[in-house]
C-alpha positions as CSV (number, residue, x, y, z in Angstrom):
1,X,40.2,-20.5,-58.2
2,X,39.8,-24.2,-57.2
3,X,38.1,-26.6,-59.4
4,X,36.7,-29.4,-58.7
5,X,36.3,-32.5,-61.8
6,X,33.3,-34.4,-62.2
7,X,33.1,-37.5,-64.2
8,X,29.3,-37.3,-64.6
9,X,29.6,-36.3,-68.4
10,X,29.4,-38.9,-71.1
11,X,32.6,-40.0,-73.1
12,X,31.6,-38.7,-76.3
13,X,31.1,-35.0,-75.2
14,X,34.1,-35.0,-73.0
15,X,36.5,-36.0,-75.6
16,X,34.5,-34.4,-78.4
17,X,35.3,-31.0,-76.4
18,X,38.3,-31.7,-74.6
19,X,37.0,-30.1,-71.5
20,X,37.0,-30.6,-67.7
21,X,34.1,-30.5,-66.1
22,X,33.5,-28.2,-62.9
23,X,30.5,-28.8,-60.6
24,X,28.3,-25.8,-60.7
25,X,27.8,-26.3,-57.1
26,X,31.6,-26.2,-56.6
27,X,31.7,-22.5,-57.7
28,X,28.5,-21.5,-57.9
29,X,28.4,-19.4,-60.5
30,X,26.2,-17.1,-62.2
31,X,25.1,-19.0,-65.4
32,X,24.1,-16.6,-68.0
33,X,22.9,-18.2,-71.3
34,X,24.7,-16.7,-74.3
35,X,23.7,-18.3,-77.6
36,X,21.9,-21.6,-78.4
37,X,24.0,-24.3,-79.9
38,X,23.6,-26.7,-82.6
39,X,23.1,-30.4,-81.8
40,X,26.5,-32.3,-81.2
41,X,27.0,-35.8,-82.3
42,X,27.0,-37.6,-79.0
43,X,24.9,-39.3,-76.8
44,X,23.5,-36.2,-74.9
45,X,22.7,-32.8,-76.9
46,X,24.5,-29.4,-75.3
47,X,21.7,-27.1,-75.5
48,X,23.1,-23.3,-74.2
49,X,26.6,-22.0,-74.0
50,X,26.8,-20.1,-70.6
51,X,29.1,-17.3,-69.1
52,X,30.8,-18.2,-65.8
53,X,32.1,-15.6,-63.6
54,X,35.0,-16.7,-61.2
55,X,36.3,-13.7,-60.1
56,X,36.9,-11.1,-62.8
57,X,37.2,-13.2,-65.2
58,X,34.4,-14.3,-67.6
59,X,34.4,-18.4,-69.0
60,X,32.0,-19.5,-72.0
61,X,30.8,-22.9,-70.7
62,X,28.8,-25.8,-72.4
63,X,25.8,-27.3,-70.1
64,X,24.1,-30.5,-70.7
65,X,20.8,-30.4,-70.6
66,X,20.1,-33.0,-68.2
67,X,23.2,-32.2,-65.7
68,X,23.6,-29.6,-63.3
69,X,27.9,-29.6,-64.3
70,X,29.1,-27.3,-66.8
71,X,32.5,-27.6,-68.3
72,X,35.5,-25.0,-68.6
73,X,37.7,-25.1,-71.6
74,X,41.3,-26.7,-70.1
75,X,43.2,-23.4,-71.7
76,X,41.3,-20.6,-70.6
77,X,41.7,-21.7,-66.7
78,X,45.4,-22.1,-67.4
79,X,45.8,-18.7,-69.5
80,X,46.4,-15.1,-68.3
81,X,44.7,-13.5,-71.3
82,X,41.9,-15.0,-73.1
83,X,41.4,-12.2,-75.6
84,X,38.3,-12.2,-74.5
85,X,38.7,-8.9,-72.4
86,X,38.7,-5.7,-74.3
87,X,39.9,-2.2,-74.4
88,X,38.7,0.7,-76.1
89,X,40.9,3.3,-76.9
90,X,40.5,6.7,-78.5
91,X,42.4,9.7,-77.8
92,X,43.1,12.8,-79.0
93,X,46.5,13.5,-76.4
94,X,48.4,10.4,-77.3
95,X,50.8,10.7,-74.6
96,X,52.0,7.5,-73.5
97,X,49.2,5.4,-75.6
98,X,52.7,2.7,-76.7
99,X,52.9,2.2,-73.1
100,X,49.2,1.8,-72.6
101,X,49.0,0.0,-75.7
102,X,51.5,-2.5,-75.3
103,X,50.6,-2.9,-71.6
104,X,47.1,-3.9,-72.4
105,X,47.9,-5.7,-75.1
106,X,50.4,-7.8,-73.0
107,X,48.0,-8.9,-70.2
108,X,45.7,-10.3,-73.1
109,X,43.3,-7.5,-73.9
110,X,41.6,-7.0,-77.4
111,X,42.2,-3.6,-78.6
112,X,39.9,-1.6,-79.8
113,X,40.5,1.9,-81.5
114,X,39.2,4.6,-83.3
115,X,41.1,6.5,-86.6
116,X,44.2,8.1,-85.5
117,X,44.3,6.5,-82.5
118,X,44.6,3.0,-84.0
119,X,47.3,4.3,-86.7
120,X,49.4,5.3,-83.2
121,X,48.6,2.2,-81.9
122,X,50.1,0.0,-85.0
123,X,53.0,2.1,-85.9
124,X,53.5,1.1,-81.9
125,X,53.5,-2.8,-82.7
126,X,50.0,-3.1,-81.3
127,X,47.2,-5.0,-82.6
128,X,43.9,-3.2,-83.5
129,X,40.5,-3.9,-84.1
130,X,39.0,-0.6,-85.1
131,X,35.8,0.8,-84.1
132,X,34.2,0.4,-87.7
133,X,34.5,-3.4,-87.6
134,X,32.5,-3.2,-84.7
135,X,29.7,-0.9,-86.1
136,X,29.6,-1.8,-89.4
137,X,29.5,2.1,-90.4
138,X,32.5,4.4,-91.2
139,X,33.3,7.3,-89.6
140,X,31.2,9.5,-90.9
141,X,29.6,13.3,-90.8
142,X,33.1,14.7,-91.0
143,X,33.9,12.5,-88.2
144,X,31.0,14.0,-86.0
145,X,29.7,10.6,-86.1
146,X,32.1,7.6,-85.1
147,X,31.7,6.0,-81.7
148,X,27.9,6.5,-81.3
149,X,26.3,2.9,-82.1
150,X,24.7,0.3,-79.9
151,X,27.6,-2.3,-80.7
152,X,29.6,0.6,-78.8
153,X,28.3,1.6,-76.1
154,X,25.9,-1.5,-75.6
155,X,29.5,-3.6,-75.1
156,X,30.2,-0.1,-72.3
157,X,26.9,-0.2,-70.6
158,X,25.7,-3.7,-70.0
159,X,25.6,-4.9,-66.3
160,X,27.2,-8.0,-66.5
161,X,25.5,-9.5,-63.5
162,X,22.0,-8.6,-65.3
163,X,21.6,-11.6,-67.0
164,X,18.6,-9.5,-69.1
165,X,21.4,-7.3,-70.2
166,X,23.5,-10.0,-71.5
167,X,20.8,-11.7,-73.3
168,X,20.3,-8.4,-75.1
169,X,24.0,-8.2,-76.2
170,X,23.1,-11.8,-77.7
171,X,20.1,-10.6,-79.5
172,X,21.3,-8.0,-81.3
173,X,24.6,-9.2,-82.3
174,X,26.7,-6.8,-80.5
175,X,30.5,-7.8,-80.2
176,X,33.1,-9.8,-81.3
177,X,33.3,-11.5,-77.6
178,X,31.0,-14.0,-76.3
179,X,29.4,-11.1,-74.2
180,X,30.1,-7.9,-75.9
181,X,31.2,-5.9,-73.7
182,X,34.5,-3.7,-73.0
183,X,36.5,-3.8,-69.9
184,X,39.1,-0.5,-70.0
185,X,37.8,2.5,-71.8
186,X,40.8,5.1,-72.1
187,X,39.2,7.8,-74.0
188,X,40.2,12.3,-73.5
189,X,38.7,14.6,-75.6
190,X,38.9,17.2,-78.6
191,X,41.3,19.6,-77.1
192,X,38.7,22.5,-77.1
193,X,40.3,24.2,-73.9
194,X,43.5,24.3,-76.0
195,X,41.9,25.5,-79.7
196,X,40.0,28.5,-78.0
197,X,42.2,30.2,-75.8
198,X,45.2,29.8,-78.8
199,X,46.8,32.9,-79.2
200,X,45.5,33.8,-83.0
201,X,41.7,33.3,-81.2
202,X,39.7,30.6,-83.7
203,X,36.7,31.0,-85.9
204,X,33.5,30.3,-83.9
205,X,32.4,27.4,-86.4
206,X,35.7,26.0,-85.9
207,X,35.2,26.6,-81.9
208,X,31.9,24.5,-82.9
209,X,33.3,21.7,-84.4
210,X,36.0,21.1,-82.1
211,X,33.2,20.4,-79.5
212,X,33.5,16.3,-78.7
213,X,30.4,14.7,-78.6
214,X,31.7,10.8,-79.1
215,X,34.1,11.3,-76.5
216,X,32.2,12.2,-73.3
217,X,29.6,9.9,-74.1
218,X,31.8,6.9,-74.2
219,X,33.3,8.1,-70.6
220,X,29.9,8.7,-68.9
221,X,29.1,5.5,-70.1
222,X,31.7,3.8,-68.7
223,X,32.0,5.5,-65.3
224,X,28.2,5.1,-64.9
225,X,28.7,1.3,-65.3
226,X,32.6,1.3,-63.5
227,X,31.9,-1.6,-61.9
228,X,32.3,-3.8,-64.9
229,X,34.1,-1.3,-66.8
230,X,37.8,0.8,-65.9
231,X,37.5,4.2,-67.1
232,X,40.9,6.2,-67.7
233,X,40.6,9.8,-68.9
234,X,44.3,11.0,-68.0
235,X,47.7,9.6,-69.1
236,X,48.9,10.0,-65.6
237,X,46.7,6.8,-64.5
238,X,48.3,4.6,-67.0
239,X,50.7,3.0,-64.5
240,X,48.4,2.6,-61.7
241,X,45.8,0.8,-64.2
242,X,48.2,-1.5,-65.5
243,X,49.5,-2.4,-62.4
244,X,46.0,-2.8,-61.1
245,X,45.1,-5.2,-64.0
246,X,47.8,-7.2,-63.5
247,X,47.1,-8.1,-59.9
248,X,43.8,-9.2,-61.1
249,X,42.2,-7.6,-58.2
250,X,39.0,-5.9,-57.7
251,X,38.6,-3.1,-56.2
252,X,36.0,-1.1,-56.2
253,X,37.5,1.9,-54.5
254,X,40.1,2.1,-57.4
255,X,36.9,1.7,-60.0
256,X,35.0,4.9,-58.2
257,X,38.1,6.5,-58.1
258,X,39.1,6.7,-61.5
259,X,34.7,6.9,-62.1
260,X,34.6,10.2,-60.5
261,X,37.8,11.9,-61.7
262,X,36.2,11.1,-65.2
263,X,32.7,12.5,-64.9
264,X,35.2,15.5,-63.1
265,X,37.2,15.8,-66.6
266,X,33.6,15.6,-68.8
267,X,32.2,18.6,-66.0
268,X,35.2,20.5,-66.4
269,X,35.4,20.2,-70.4
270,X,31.3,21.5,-70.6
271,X,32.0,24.2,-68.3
272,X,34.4,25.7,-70.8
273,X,31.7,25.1,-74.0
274,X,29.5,27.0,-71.6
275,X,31.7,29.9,-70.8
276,X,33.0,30.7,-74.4
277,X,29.4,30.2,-75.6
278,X,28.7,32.5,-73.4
279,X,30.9,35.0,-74.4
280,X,29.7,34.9,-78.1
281,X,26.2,36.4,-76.6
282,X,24.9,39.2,-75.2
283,X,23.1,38.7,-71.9
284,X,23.4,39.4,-68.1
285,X,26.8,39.3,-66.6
286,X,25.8,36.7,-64.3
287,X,24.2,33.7,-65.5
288,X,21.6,31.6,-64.0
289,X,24.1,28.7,-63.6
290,X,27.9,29.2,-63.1
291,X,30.2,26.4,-63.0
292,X,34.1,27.1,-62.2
293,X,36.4,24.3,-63.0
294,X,38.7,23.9,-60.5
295,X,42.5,21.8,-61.2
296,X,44.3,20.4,-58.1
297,X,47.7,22.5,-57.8
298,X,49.2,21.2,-55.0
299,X,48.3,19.9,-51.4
300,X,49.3,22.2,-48.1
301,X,51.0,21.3,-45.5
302,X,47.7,22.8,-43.2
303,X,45.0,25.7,-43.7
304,X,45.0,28.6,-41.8
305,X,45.4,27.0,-39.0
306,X,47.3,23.7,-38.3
307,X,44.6,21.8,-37.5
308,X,42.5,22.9,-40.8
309,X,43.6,20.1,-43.8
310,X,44.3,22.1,-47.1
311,X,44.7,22.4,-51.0
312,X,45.2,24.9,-53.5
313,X,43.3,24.5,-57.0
314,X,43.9,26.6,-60.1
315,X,41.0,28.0,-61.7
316,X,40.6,26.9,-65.2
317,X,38.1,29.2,-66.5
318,X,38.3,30.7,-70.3
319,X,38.3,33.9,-68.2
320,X,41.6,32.9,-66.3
321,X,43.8,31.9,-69.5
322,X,46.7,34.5,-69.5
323,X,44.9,36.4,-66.7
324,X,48.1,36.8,-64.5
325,X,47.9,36.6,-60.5
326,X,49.6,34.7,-57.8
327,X,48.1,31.2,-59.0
328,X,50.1,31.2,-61.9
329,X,53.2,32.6,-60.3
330,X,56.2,30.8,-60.8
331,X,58.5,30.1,-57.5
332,X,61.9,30.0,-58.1
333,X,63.4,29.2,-54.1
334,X,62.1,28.8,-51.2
335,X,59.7,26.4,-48.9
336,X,56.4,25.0,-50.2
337,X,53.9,28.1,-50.1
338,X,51.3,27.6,-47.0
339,X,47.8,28.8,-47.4
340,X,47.9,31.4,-45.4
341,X,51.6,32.7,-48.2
342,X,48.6,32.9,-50.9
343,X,46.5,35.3,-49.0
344,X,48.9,37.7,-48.3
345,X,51.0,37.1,-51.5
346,X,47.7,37.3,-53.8
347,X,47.0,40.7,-51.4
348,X,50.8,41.9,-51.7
349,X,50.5,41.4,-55.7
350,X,47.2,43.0,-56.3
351,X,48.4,46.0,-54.5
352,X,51.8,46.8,-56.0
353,X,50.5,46.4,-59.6
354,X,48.4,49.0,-59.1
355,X,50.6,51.8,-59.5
356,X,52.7,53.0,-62.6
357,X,55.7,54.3,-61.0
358,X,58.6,52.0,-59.6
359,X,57.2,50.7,-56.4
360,X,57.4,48.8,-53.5
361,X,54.6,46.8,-51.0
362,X,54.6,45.5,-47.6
363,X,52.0,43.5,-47.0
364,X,51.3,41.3,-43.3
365,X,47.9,39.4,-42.2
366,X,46.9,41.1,-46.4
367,X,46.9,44.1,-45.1
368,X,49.7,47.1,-46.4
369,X,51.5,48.4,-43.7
370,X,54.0,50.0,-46.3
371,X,54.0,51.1,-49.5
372,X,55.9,53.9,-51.3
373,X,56.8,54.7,-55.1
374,X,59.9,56.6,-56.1
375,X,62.1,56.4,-59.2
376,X,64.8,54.9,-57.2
377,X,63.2,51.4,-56.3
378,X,65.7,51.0,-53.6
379,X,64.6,53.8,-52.2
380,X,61.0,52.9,-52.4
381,X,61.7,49.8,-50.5
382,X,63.3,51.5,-47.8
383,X,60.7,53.7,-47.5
384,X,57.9,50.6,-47.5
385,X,59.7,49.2,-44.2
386,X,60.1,52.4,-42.5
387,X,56.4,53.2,-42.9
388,X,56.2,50.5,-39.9
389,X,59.1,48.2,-39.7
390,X,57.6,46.1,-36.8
391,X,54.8,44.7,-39.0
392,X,57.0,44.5,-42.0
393,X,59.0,41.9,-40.5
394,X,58.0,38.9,-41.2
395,X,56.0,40.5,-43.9
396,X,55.0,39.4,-47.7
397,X,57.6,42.2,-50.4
398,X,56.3,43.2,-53.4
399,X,57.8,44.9,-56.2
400,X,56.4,46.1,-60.0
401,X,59.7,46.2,-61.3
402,X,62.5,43.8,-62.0
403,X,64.7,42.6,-58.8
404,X,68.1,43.4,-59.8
405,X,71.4,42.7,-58.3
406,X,71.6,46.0,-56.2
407,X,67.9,45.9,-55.1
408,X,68.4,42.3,-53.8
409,X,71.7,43.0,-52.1
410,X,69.4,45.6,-50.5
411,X,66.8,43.3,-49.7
412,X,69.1,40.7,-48.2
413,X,71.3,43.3,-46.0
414,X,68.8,46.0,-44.4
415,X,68.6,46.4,-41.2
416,X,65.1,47.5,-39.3
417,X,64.8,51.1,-38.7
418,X,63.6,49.8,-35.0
419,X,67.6,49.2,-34.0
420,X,69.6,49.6,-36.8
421,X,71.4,46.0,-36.3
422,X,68.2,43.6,-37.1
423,X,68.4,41.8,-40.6
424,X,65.0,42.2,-42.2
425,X,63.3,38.8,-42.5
426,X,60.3,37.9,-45.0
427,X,58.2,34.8,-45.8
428,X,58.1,36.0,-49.4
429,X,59.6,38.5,-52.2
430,X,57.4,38.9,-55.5
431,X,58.2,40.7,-58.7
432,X,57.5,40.3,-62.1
433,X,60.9,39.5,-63.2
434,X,64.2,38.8,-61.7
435,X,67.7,39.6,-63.1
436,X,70.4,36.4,-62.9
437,X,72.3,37.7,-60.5
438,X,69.1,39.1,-58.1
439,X,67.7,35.7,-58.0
440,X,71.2,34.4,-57.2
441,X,71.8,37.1,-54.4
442,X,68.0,36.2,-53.1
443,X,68.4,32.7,-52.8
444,X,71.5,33.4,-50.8
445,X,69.3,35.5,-48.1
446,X,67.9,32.3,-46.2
447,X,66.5,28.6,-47.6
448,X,63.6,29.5,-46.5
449,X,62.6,32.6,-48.3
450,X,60.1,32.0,-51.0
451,X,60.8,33.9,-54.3
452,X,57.7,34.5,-56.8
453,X,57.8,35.7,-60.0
454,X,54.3,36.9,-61.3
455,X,52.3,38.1,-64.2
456,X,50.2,40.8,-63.6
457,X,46.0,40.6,-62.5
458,X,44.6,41.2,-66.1
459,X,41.4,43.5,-65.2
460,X,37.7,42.5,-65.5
461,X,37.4,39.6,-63.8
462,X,34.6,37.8,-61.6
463,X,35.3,37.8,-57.9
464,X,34.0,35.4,-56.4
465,X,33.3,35.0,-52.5
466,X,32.0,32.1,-50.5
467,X,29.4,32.0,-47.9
468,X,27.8,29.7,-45.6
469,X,26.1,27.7,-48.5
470,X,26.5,29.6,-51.3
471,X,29.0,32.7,-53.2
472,X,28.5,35.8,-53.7
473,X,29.9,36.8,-57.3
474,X,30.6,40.9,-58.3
475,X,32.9,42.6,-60.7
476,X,36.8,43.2,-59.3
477,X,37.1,46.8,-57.6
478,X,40.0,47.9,-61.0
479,X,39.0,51.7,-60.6
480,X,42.3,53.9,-60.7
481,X,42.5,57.7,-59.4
482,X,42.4,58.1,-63.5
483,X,38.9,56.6,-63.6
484,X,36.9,59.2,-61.3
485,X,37.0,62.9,-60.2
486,X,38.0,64.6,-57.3
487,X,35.8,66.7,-56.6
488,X,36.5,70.0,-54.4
489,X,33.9,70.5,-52.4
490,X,36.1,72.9,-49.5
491,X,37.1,76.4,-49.8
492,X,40.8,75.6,-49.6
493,X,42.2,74.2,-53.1
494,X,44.9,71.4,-52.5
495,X,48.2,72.3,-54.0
496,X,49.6,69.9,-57.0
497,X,51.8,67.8,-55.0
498,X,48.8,67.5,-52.3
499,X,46.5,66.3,-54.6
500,X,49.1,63.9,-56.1
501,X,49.1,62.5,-52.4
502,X,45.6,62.2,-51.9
503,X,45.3,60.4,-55.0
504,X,48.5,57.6,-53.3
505,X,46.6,57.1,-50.6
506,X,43.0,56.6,-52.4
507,X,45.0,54.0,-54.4
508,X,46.5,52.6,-51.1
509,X,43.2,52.4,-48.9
510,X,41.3,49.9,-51.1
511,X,43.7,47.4,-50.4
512,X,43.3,47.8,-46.9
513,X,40.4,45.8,-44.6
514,X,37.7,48.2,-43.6
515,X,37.3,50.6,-41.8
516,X,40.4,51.9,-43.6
517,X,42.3,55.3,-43.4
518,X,45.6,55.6,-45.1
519,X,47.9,58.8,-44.5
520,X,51.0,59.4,-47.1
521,X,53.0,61.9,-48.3
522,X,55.1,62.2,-51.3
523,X,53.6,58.9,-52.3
524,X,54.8,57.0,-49.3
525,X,52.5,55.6,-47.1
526,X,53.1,56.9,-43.7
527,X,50.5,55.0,-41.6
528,X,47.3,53.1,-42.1
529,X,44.0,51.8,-39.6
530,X,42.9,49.0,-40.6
531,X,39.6,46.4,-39.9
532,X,38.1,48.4,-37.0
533,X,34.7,48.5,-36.0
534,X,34.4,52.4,-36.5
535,X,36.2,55.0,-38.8
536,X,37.3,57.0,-35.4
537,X,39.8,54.0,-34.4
538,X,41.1,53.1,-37.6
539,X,42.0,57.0,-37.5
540,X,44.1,57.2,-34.5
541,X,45.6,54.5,-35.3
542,X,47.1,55.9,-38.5
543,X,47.6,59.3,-37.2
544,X,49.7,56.9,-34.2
545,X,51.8,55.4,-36.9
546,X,52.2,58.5,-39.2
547,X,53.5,60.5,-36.2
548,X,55.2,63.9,-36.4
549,X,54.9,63.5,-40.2
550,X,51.2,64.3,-40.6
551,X,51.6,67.7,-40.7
552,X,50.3,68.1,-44.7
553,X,49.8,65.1,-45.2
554,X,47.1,63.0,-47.2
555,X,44.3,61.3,-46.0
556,X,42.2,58.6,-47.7
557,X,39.1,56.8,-45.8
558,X,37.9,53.5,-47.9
559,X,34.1,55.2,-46.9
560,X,32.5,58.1,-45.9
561,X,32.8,59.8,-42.3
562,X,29.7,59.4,-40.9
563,X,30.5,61.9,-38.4
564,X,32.4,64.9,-38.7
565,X,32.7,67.1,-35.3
566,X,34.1,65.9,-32.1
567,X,34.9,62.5,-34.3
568,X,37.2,61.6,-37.3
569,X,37.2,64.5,-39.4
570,X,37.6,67.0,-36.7
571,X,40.5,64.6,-35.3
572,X,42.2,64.4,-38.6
573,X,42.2,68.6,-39.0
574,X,43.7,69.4,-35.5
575,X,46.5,67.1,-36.4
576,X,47.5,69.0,-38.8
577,X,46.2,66.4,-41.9
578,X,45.9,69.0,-45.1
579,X,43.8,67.1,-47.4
580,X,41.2,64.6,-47.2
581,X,39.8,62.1,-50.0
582,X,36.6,60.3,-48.8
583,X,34.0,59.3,-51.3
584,X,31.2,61.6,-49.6
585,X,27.6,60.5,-49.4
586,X,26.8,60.7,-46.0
587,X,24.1,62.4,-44.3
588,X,25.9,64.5,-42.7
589,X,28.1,65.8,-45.4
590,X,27.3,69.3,-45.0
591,X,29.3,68.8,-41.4
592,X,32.3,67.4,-42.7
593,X,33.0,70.4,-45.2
594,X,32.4,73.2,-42.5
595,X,34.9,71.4,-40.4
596,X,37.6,71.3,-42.8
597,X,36.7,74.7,-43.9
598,X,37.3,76.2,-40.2
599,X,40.7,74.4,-40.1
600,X,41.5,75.3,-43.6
601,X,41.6,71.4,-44.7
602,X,41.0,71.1,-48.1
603,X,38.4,67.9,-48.8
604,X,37.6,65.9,-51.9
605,X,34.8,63.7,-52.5
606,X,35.4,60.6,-55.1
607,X,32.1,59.0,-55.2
608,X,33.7,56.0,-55.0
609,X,33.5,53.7,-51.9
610,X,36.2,51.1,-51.4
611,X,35.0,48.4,-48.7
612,X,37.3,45.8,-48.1
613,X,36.1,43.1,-45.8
């Protein structure tokens, strides 16, 4: 700032003051009137005390009442901190408040602090004014009641270029500063999220009371008004704020930043008061407003495609804590996961924990090309890539067992059944636990390969869906072959082991992307049609991969055959398939029994349709 001295002002109220006098049409300031003074001894009268805003910083100036010069005090346009700016500080995670504190404190702010947070503060050598200095009123209402005053949130929501605004900070009395007002307000909240989702579960009038009310309404006031007022709602920002206050810049970018990631935190912390009130009533499963907070993960390289930008976000939902799944997953080697690694991983995952028995899944594009469960897991996987060892490479390996040493010396030495000399390669091997020496052996396989470790889906969740301009929301498909009936509804009763198979590959097919048929035998998949237009294609295209193995084998469509002779079912019984589980419903029902009653086919209906799209 350059100022410019006038000599204009008379003797008396230069030296009575001490100040130098800057010509208001030097700087052209905003002069706000603040208080009236008292008549000085000297040969003119000061009449207002103004505030002059050079900058970022605020000056209380004395006018004369018939000059158009007011007069800055020598120290303050010499001085880095005033004490005229002010912080307010309340917290409830105290993580790094010394370094806030002291940082602040420092650069020549006034602190100013509620309860426990102003205890931290002073046991951290800070100076404190606390909030009840300020309000004249304790904290009261079993400290329901603290922050909400005028002298509060009057000093957060003033404009300081409204010179009405100003005048009514004057009025009323609010502040210790010429002007009232706060300039940082670092404030988190009660941690609600933390107290419900606690492992013991809390009392709902504890739930109740750790709802902050004080809190969010001191950070929407200050990110509604964040061009006069830095709003800080996460530790993390501490550096950057500090750094930004010290260059004694403004930037209004910065301000909106740290604005909108705070009305982000007070969005996120309602949406979980919503859902757990919501789960202590009884309505419709789907309410009439559903928010899902969403927390930044990580950034990805690219989407789908290179040229797509992308960003995975963990879903912070009440109904998500402990839920299990690939977000949560924990990678122990490997390259950054893509977007296009959580499709197929998430699709890899779901499948395998599906079954009970020691099992293995293949999954490429999110689609199973191999699954098979055995007692052996080494033989399971084995089985997995032989089911079609073309699309396995490359693939997404899933396991529901523990990846010892031996299954990941297995892993990192088989060849593909194609040649016999091929090293299998894969983007990504999950399991829900690893032993010391597997994960060692694993990470030995390539630099590359991306190694998961995952807890389980838990079951009953919301899956949601989006469309062009909206979601579609429904319950997740967690039916098991123990959950419905088979139903005979052919002549020929399928033997134990058959049945056994048909139930495999009714538990494969709703993993796969309609229209979807799965053939398998002696729980091993053997081939699988996936995403065609019509059931008859998806057919052949299993029966293709299943090969000479079909004879007696399984067969599961995701939906029923709309046609029966001359099409899919008719195909399926000359090949020699000997059961069939479709969920039945068609029209032409009647059509698909008599066929598989002429070739001696026995056929079950589930009543349950698994569409996958």
């Amino acid at each position: 700032m350059v100022v410019g001295f006038r000599t204009s002002i008379t003797n008396a109220a230069a030296s009575a003051n001490a100040n130098a006098a800057v010509s208001t049409a030097a700087i052209k300031p905003a002069l706000i009137p603040t208080r009236l003074l008292r008549p000085c001894n000297s040969s003119r009268s000061y009449i207002h005390l103004f505030t002059v805003s050079c900058g970022s910083k605020l000056y209380p100036v004395k006018a004369m009442a018939d000059a158009d010069t007011v007069s800055i005090p020598m120290a303050d346009t010499q001085a880095s901190g005033s004490g005229r700016k002010q912080a307010l500080i309340s917290l409830s995670d105290k993580k790094d408040l010394a370094l806030l504190g002291n940082g602040l404190q420092e650069l020549g702010y006034t602190i100013v602090s509620t309860g426990g947070t102003a205890s931290a503060l002073e046991n951290a050598g800070v100076s404190v004014t606390k909030v009840e200095q300020l309000t004249g009123f304790p904290e009261m209402l079993d400290g329901r009641v603290k922050t909400l005053h005028p002298n509060i949130h009057g000093g957060i929501l003033a404009r300081r270029d409204q010179k009405h605004h100003v005048e009514a900070l004057i009025k009323h009395g609010i502040g210790s500063t010429p002007t009232g007002t706060f300039d940082v307000v670092v404030v988190n909240l009660y941690p609600f999220y933390d107290k419900v989702c606690s492992a013991g579960g809390i009392a709902f009038e504890d739930g109740i009371e750790n709802i902050d009310i004080g809190g969010p309404a001191m950070i929407r006031a200050a990110a509604k008004n964040h061009s006069d007022v830095l709003v800080v709602v996460d530790s993390k920002d501490y550096p950057e704020l500090l750094g930004f206050l010290q260059r004694n810049q403004d930037d209004q970018q910065f301000r909106r930043k740290l604005a909108a990631k705070a009305f982000q935190h007070v969005a996120s912390y309602d949406s979980a008061v919503s859902e757990w009130l919501r789960k202590q009533t009884v309505g419709d499963d789907f309410p009439s407003s559903l928010t899902v907070p969403l927390s930044l993960k990580c950034s990805l390289r690219y989407g789908e495609n290179p040229h797509q930008k992308a960003a995975f976000y963990v879903d912070k939902s009440l109904s998500e804590v402990n839920g299990g799944g690939i977000a949560t997953a924990i990678q122990h080697h490997g390259k950054e996961m893509s977007y296009n690694n959580y499709l197929d991983a998430d699709s890899a995952w779901n499948c395998v924990c599906e079954f009970n028995k020691p099992t293995c899944v293949i999954v490429k594009h999110t689609n199973p090309c191999g699954v098979a469960s055995r007692d052996d897991i080494i033989e399971a996987y084995k089985l997995s890539v032989k089911a079609d060892p073309v699309s396995a490479f490359g693939g997404i390996v899933a396991f529901n067992i523990e990846v010892d040493e031996d299954l990941a010396k297995e892993i990192r030495e088989f060849r593909s059944p194609t040649d016999g000399a091929t090293r299998m390669f894969y983007e990504i091997v999950v399991a829900p636990k690893y032993s010391k020496k597997g994960l060692e052996i694993l990470r030995g396989k390539s630099k590359t390969l991306r190694i998961l470790e995952a807890s389980k889906n838990k079951k009953g969740k919301l899956s949601l869906r989006q469309v062009g301009g909206g979601w579609l929301a429904q319950d997740s498909d967690d039916l098991t072959p123990e959950d419905i009936e088979f139903k005979l509804v052919s002549e020929k009763t399928p033997q134990e082991n058959e049945l056994s198979d048909a139930k495999f590959a009714w538990l494969c097919v709703k993993h796969v992307k309609s229209n979807a048929i799965v053939i398998a035998k002696e729980n091993c998949m053997l081939g699988m049609g996936s995403g065609q237009p019509n059931r008859l294609e998806s057919l052949r295209i299993a029966l293709r991969k299943a090969g000479d193995e079909v004879k007696g084998a399984a067969l599961a469509s995701d939906a029923f055959f709309p046609f029966a002779w001359k099409d899919a079912v008719e195909e399926a019984c000359e090949s020699g398939i000997g059961v069939i589980a479709e969920p039945g419903g068609s029209i032409r029902d009647g059509d698909a029994v008599d066929c598989c009653n002429k070739y001696g086919v026995s056929l079950l209906f589930t009543n349950v349709r698994h569409f996958r799209h």
